[in-house]
Amino acid sequence: MKFKVVIHEAEEGGFWAEVPSIQGCVTQGDTFEQLLNNLYEAIEGCLSVDIQNLDISANDKIMEIAV
């Protein structure tokens, strides 16, 4: 899966980035390398869902797909 990311230089130094296709998915880093590492974590966190908290009936199925 690929995401477009908008990277900004922070006024106080470092960088911050947003993922427009995932509402509220933003992160920052003091260096560009740190920003990239934080982006992977932020995207994973925004997309992860705890299925234990979902209301699932006996007729529902749970599948995991890769895109």
mmCIF file of C-alpha atoms in Angstrom:
data_model
loop_
_atom_site.group_PDB
_atom_site.id
_atom_site.type_symbol
_atom_site.label_atom_id
_atom_site.label_comp_id
_atom_site.label_asym_id
_atom_site.label_seq_id
_atom_site.Cartn_x
_atom_site.Cartn_y
_atom_site.Cartn_z
ATOM 1 C CA MET A 1 0.000 0.000 0.000
ATOM 2 C CA LYS A 2 1.323 3.450 -0.869
ATOM 3 C CA PHE A 3 0.407 6.776 0.723
ATOM 4 C CA LYS A 4 1.191 10.307 -0.360
ATOM 5 C CA VAL A 5 2.696 12.291 2.502
ATOM 6 C CA VAL A 6 3.050 16.070 2.799
ATOM 7 C CA ILE A 7 6.266 17.020 4.619
ATOM 8 C CA HIS A 8 6.666 20.452 6.195
ATOM 9 C CA GLU A 9 9.646 22.160 7.788
ATOM 10 C CA ALA A 10 8.712 23.091 11.352
ATOM 11 C CA GLU A 11 9.279 26.715 12.400
ATOM 12 C CA GLU A 12 11.061 25.598 15.578
ATOM 13 C CA GLY A 13 13.290 23.181 13.615
ATOM 14 C CA GLY A 14 12.812 19.659 12.407
ATOM 15 C CA PHE A 15 9.934 18.443 10.311
ATOM 16 C CA TRP A 16 6.294 17.480 10.559
ATOM 17 C CA ALA A 17 4.204 15.484 8.114
ATOM 18 C CA GLU A 18 0.605 14.657 7.372
ATOM 19 C CA VAL A 19 -1.057 11.834 5.450
ATOM 20 C CA PRO A 20 -4.024 13.472 3.684
ATOM 21 C CA SER A 21 -5.745 10.170 2.868
ATOM 22 C CA ILE A 22 -5.889 9.218 6.573
ATOM 23 C CA GLN A 23 -7.746 11.875 8.533
ATOM 24 C CA GLY A 24 -5.812 13.011 11.601
ATOM 25 C CA CYS A 25 -2.635 11.085 10.734
ATOM 26 C CA VAL A 26 0.246 13.469 11.510
ATOM 27 C CA THR A 27 3.670 13.131 13.095
ATOM 28 C CA GLN A 28 6.931 15.013 13.549
ATOM 29 C CA GLY A 29 10.655 14.445 13.879
ATOM 30 C CA ASP A 30 13.776 16.411 14.725
ATOM 31 C CA THR A 31 15.557 14.962 11.674
ATOM 32 C CA PHE A 32 14.265 13.742 8.317
ATOM 33 C CA GLU A 33 15.264 10.166 9.210
ATOM 34 C CA GLN A 34 13.376 10.367 12.516
ATOM 35 C CA LEU A 35 10.356 11.781 10.681
ATOM 36 C CA LEU A 36 10.328 8.816 8.283
ATOM 37 C CA ASN A 37 10.497 6.327 11.159
ATOM 38 C CA ASN A 38 7.678 8.159 12.926
ATOM 39 C CA LEU A 39 5.601 8.183 9.730
ATOM 40 C CA TYR A 40 5.642 4.379 9.520
ATOM 41 C CA GLU A 41 4.520 4.159 13.160
ATOM 42 C CA ALA A 42 1.839 6.832 12.704
ATOM 43 C CA ILE A 43 0.337 5.187 9.624
ATOM 44 C CA GLU A 44 0.344 1.767 11.280
ATOM 45 C CA GLY A 45 -1.293 3.224 14.379
ATOM 46 C CA CYS A 46 -3.951 5.075 12.394
ATOM 47 C CA LEU A 47 -4.847 1.959 10.425
ATOM 48 C CA SER A 48 -4.799 -0.566 13.261
ATOM 49 C CA VAL A 49 -8.109 -1.553 14.789
ATOM 50 C CA ASP A 50 -8.654 -3.634 17.898
ATOM 51 C CA ILE A 51 -11.195 -6.205 16.700
ATOM 52 C CA GLN A 52 -11.864 -7.321 20.264
ATOM 53 C CA ASN A 53 -13.888 -4.123 20.747
ATOM 54 C CA LEU A 54 -16.054 -4.671 17.658
ATOM 55 C CA ASP A 55 -19.626 -5.926 17.810
ATOM 56 C CA ILE A 56 -19.408 -9.197 15.844
ATOM 57 C CA SER A 57 -22.308 -11.606 15.445
ATOM 58 C CA ALA A 58 -22.078 -15.364 14.839
ATOM 59 C CA ASN A 59 -22.778 -14.796 11.107
ATOM 60 C CA ASP A 60 -19.985 -12.267 10.640
ATOM 61 C CA LYS A 61 -16.564 -13.233 9.298
ATOM 62 C CA ILE A 62 -13.197 -11.669 10.009
ATOM 63 C CA MET A 63 -10.710 -11.528 7.130
ATOM 64 C CA GLU A 64 -7.276 -10.009 6.794
ATOM 65 C CA ILE A 65 -6.322 -8.683 3.353
ATOM 66 C CA ALA A 66 -3.192 -7.046 1.973
ATOM 67 C CA VAL A 67 -3.373 -4.243 -0.561
#
